[in-house]
Short mmCIF file of C-alpha atoms in Angstrom, two decimals:
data_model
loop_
_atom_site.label_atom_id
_atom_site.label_comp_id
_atom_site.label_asym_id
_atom_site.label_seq_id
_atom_site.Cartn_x
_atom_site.Cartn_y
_atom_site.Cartn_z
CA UNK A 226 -36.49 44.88 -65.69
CA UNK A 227 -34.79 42.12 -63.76
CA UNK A 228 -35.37 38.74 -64.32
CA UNK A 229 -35.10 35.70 -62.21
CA UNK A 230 -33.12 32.31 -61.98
CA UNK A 231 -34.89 28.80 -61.13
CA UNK A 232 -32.10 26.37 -60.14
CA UNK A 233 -33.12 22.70 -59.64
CA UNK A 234 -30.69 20.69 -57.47
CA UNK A 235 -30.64 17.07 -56.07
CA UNK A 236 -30.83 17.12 -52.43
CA UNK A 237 -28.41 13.92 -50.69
CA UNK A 238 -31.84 12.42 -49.93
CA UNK A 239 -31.84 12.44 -53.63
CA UNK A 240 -35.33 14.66 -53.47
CA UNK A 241 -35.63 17.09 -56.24
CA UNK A 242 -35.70 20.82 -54.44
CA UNK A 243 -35.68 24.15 -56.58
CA UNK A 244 -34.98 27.75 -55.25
CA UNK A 245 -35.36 31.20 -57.05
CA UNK A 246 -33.30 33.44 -57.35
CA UNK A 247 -34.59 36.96 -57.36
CA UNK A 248 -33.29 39.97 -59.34
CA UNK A 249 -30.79 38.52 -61.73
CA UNK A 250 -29.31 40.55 -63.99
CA UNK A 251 -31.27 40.81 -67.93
CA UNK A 252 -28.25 42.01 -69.56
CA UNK A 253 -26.03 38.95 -68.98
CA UNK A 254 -25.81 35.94 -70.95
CA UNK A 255 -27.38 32.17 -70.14
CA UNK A 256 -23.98 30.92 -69.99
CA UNK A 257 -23.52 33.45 -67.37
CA UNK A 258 -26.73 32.74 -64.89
CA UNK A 259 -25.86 28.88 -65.62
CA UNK A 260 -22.74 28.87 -64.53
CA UNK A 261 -23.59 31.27 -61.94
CA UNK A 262 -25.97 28.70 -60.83
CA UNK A 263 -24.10 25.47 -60.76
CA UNK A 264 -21.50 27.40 -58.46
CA UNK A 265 -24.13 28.18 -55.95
CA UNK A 266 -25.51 24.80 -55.87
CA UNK A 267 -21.72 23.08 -55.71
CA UNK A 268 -21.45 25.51 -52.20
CA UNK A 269 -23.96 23.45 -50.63
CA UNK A 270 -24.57 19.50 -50.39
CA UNK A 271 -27.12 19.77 -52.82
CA UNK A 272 -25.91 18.37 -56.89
CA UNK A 273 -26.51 20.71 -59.73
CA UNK A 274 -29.69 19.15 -62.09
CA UNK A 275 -30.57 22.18 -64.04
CA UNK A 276 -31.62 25.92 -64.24
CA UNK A 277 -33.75 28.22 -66.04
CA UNK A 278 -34.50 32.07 -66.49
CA UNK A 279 -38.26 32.50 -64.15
CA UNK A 280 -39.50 32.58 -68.21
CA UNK A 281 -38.60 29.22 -68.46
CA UNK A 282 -35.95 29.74 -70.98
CA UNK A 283 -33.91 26.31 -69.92
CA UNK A 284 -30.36 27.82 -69.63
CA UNK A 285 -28.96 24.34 -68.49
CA UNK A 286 -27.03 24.08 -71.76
CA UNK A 287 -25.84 27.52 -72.38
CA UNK A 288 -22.33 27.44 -73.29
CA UNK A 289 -19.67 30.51 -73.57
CA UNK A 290 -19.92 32.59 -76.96
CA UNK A 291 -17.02 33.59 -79.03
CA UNK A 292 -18.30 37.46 -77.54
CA UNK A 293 -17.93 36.47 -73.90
CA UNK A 294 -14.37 35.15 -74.61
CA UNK A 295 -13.04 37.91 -76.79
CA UNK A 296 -14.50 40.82 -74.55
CA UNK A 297 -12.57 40.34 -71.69
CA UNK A 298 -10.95 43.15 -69.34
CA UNK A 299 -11.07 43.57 -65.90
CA UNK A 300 -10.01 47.47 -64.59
CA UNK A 301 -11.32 45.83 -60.79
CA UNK A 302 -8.32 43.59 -61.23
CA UNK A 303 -5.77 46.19 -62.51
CA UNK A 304 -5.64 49.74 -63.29
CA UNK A 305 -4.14 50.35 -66.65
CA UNK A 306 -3.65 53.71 -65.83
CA UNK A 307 -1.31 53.18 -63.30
CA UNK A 308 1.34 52.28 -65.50
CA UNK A 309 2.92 53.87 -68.67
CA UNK A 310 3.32 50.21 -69.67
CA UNK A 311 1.03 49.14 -72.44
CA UNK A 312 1.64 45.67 -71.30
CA UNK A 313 0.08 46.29 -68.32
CA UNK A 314 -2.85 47.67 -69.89
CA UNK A 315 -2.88 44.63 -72.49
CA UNK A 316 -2.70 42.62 -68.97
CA UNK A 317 -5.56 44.03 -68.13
CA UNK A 318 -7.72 43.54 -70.97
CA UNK A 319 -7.36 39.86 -70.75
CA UNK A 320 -8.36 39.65 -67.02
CA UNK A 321 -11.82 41.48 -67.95
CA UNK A 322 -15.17 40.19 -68.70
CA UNK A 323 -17.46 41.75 -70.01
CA UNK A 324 -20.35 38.77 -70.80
CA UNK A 325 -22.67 41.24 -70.14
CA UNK A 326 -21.78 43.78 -72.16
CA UNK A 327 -21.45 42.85 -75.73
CA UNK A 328 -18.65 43.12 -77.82
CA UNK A 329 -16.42 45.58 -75.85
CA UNK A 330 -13.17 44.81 -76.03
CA UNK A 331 -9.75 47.73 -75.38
CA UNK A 332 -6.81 47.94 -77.25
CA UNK A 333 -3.37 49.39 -76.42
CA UNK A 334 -1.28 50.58 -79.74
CA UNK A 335 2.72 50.82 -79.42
CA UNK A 336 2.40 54.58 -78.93
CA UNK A 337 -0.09 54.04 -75.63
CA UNK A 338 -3.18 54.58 -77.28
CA UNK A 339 -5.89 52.91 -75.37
CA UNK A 340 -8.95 51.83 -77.62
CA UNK A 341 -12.27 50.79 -76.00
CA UNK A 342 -14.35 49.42 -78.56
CA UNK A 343 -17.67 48.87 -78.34
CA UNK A 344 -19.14 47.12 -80.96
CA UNK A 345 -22.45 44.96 -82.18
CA UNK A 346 -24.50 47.05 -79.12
CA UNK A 347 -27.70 47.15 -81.18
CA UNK A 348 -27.41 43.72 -81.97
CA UNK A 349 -26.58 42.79 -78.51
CA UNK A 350 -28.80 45.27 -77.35
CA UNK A 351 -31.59 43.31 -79.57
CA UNK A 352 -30.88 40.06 -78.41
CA UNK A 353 -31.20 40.69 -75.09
CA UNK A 354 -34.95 42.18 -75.22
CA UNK A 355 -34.82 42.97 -71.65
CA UNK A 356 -31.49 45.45 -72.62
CA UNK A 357 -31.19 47.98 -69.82
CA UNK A 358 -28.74 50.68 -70.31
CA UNK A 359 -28.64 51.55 -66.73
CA UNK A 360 -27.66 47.87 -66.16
CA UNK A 361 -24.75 48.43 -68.64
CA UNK A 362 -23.63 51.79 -67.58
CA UNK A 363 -23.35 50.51 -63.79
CA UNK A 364 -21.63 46.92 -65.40
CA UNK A 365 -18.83 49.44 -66.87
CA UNK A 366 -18.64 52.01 -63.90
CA UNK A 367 -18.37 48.95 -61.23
CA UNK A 368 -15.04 48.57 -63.32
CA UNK A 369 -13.60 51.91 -63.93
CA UNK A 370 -11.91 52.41 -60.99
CA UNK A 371 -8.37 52.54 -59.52
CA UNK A 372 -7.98 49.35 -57.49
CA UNK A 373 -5.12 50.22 -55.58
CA UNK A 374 -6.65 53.67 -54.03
CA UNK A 375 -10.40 53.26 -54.80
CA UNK A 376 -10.31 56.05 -56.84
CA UNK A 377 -13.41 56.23 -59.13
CA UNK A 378 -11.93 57.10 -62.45
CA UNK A 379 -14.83 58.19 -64.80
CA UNK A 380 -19.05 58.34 -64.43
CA UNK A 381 -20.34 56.45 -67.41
CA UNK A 382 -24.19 57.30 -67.55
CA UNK A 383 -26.36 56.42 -70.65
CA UNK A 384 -30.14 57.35 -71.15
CA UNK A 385 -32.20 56.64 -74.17
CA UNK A 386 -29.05 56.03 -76.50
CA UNK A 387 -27.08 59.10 -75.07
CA UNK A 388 -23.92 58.15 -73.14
CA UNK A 389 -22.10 60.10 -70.99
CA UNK A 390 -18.80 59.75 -69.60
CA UNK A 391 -17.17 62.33 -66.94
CA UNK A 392 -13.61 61.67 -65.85
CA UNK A 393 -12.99 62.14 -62.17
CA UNK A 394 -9.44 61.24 -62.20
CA UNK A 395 -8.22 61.95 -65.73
CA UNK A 396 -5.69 58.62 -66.00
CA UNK A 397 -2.49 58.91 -67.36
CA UNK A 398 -1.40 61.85 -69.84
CA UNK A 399 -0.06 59.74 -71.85
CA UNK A 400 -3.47 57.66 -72.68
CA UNK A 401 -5.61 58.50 -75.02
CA UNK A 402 -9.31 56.76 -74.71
CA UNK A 403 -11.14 56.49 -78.00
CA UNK A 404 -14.50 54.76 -78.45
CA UNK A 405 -15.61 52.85 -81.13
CA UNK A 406 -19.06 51.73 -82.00
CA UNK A 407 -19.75 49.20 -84.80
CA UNK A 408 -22.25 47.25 -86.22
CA UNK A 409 -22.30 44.10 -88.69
CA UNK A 410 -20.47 47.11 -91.50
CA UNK A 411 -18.00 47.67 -88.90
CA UNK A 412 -16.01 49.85 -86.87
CA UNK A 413 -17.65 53.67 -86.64
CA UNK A 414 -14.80 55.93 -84.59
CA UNK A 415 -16.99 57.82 -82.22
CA UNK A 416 -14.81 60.29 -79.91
CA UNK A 417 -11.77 60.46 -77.87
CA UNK A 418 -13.16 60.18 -74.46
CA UNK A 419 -10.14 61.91 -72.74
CA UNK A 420 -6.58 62.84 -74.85
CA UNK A 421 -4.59 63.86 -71.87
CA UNK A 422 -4.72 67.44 -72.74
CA UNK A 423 -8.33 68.56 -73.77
CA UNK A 424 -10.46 68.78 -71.00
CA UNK A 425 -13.76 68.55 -72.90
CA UNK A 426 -15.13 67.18 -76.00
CA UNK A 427 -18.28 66.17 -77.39
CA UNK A 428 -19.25 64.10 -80.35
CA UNK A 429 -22.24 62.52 -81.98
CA UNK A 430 -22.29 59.56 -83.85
CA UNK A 431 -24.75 57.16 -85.13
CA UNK A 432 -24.75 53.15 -85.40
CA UNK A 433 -27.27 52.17 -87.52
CA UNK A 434 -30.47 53.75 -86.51
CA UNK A 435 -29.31 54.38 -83.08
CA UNK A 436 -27.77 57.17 -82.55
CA UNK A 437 -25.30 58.62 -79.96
CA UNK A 438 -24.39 61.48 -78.41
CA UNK A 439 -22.19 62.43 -75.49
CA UNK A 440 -19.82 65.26 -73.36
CA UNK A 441 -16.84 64.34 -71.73
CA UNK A 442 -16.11 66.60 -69.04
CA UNK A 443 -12.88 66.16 -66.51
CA UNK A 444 -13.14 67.12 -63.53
CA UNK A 445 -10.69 68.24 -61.11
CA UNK B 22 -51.24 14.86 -23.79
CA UNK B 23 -49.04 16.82 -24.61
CA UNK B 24 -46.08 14.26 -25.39
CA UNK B 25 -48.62 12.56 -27.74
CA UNK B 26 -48.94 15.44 -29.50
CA UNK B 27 -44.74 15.87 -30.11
CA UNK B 28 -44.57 12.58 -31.47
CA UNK B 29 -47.53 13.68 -34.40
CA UNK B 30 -45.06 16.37 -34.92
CA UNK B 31 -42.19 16.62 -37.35
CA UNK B 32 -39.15 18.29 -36.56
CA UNK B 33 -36.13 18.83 -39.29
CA UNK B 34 -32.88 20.35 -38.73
CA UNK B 35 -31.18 21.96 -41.73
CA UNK B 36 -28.37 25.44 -42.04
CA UNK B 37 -28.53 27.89 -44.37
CA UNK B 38 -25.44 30.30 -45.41
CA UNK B 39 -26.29 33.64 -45.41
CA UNK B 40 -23.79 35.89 -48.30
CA UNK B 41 -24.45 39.57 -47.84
CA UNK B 42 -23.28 40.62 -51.11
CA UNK B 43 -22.75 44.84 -51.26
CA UNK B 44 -23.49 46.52 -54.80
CA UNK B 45 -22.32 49.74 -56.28
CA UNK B 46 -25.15 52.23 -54.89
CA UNK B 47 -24.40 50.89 -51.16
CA UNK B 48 -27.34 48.54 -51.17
CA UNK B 49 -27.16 45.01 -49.63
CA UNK B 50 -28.80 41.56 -50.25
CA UNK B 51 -28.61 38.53 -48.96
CA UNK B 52 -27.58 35.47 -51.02
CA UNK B 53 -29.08 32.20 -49.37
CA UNK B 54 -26.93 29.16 -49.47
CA UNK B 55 -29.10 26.33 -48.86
CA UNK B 56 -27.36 22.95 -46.82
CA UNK B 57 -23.83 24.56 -47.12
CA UNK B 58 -21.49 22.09 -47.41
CA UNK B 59 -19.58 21.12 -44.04
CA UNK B 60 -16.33 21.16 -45.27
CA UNK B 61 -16.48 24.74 -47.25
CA UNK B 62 -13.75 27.16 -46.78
CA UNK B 63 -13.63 31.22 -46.80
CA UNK B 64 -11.23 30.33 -49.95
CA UNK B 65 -14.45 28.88 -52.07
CA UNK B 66 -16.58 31.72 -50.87
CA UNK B 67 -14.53 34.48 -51.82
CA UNK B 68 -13.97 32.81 -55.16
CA UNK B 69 -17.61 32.55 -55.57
CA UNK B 70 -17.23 36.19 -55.01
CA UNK B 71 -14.72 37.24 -57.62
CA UNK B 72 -16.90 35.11 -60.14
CA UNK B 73 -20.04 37.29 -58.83
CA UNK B 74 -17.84 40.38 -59.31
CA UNK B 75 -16.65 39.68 -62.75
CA UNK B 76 -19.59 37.68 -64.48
CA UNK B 77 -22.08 40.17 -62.45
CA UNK B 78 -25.31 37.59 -62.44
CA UNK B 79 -27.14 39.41 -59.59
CA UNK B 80 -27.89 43.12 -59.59
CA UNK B 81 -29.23 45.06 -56.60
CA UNK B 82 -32.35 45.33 -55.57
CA UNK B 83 -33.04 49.26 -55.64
CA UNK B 84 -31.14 50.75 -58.07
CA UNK B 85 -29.92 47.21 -60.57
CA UNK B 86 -26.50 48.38 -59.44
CA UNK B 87 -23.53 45.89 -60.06
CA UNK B 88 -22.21 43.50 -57.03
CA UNK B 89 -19.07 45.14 -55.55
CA UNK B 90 -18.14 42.52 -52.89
CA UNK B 91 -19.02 40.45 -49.89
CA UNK B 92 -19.59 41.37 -46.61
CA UNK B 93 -19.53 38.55 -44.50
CA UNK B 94 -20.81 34.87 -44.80
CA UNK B 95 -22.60 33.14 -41.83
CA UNK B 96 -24.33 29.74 -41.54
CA UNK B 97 -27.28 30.02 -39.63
CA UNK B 98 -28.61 26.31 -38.13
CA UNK B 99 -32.56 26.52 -38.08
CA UNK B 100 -34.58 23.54 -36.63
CA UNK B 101 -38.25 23.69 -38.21
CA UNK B 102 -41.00 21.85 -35.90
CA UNK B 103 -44.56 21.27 -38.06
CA UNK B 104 -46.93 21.08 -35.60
CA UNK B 105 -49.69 18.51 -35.92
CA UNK B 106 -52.68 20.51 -35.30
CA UNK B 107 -54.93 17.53 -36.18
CA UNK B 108 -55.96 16.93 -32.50
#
């Protein structure tokens, strides 16, 4: 369910005006829809005064978490599967953010393993009550893509706990994707998503009491 | 008459930018900019736009799909008239 963002502003007749903002995203962070506010408002002649979710949560205060630093990487900005370089991949992790997606963060080893790790998702998943895993899934597909050709590299889909990924584009042999899930115990290893030579695998995994399950399929 | 009647009534001029933002599933929605400032740039909109496509506030409006882009940006000038129907 979406939510909504109240933003308060100063017009230069110094009059108090507010305007709503419909259909803002549940899954991201107050930091997020603040700052996301105080941009709009500093397009306009208008000053920034304050803003709030539409359920009055005053967000005017929100300030960046340790997750929304950490979890940063950005595949709009750079495909890491265009290169055999792991710096490039390591590049690209930095340039992400994922704010609205909990603790996800990728790793490249020396011997071009990528790692996508996604970790605390129940607790994230319980702290934002409005949690909508099609909201996620579309947050991560809007960034799995090949910038350069527009090449959609994999379908990420998840439904009642069970997430599905389907490579379109299978990225470089010499990647493999593995996916983590973890919880305040730590890191659970869940599944290669794509080894450069199988063309299918499943696994099932559990984090806590939530449980996963998933196919990888690549196609083409 | 009738120029007694203009004088009761209050006219305002004020602009509104209009961002059509595009989202994954092909839907579009309109971003209202209210009072743009006179002296913004296409630079400061299409950052506003990377921030959009990174931090992902905003999700569409059929399908909660994520913001992929801008379309265009126009400022539209609108000049309200209240008309004083007292008479």
């Amino acid at each position: 369910m979406a939510t909504a963002i109240k933003i308060y502003s100063t017009d230069t007749n110094q009059n108090m005006v507010s305007k709503t903002v419909s259909n803002a995203n549940p899954a991201v962070s107050d930091y997020v829809l603040k700052n996301f506010s105080q941009q709009l408002v500093s397009l306009s002649e208008n000053s920034f005064s304050r803003a709030e979710r539409i359920d009055t949560t005053d967000i005017t205060n929100a300030t960046e978490t340790e997750t929304e630093t950490d979890a940063r990487f950005a595949f709009n900005t750079t495909s890491p599967f265009a290169s055999t370089d792991p710096s490039v991949f390591r590049a690209a992790v930095e340039n992400l953010d994922s704010a609205d997606m909990g603790n996800i963060t990728f790793q490249v080893g020396s011997d071009n393993t990528a790692v996508i790790a996604v970790s605390d998702l129940k607790t994230w998943a319980d702290r934002n009550t409005n949690f909508n895993v099609e909201t996620f899934a579309n947050v991560i597909n809007q960034r799995l893509f090949n910038p350069q050709t527009g090449e959609k590299l994999a379908t990420f889909s998840a439904t009642n706990g069970a997430y599905h990924w389907d490579f379109k584009n299978a990225p470089d042999d010499t990647y493999i994707i593995q996916i983590y899930a973890n919880d305040s115990a730590g890191y659970e290893f869940i599944d290669s998503l794509y080894d450069g030579a199988t063309d299918k695998s499943d696994f099932t995994g559990s984090q806590g009491d939530r449980s996963y399950s998933a196919d990888f399929t690549k196609e083409g | 008459m009738f120029d007694l009647q203009l004088f009761a009534d209050t006219i305002t001029s004020s602009s509104v930018g209009n961002l059509l933002l595009k989202f994954y599933d092909g839907d579009t929605r309109t971003l209202p900019i209210d009072d743009p400032r006179a002296d913004l740039t296409a630079t400061e909109i299409n950052a506003f736009v990377d921030v959009l496509k990174n931090t992902q506030p905003l999700i569409g409006d059929k399908a909660g799909a994520s913001i992929t882009g801008a379309d265009k940006f126009t400022i539209v000038d609108k000049t309200d008239i209240k008309f004083d129907l007292s008479n």
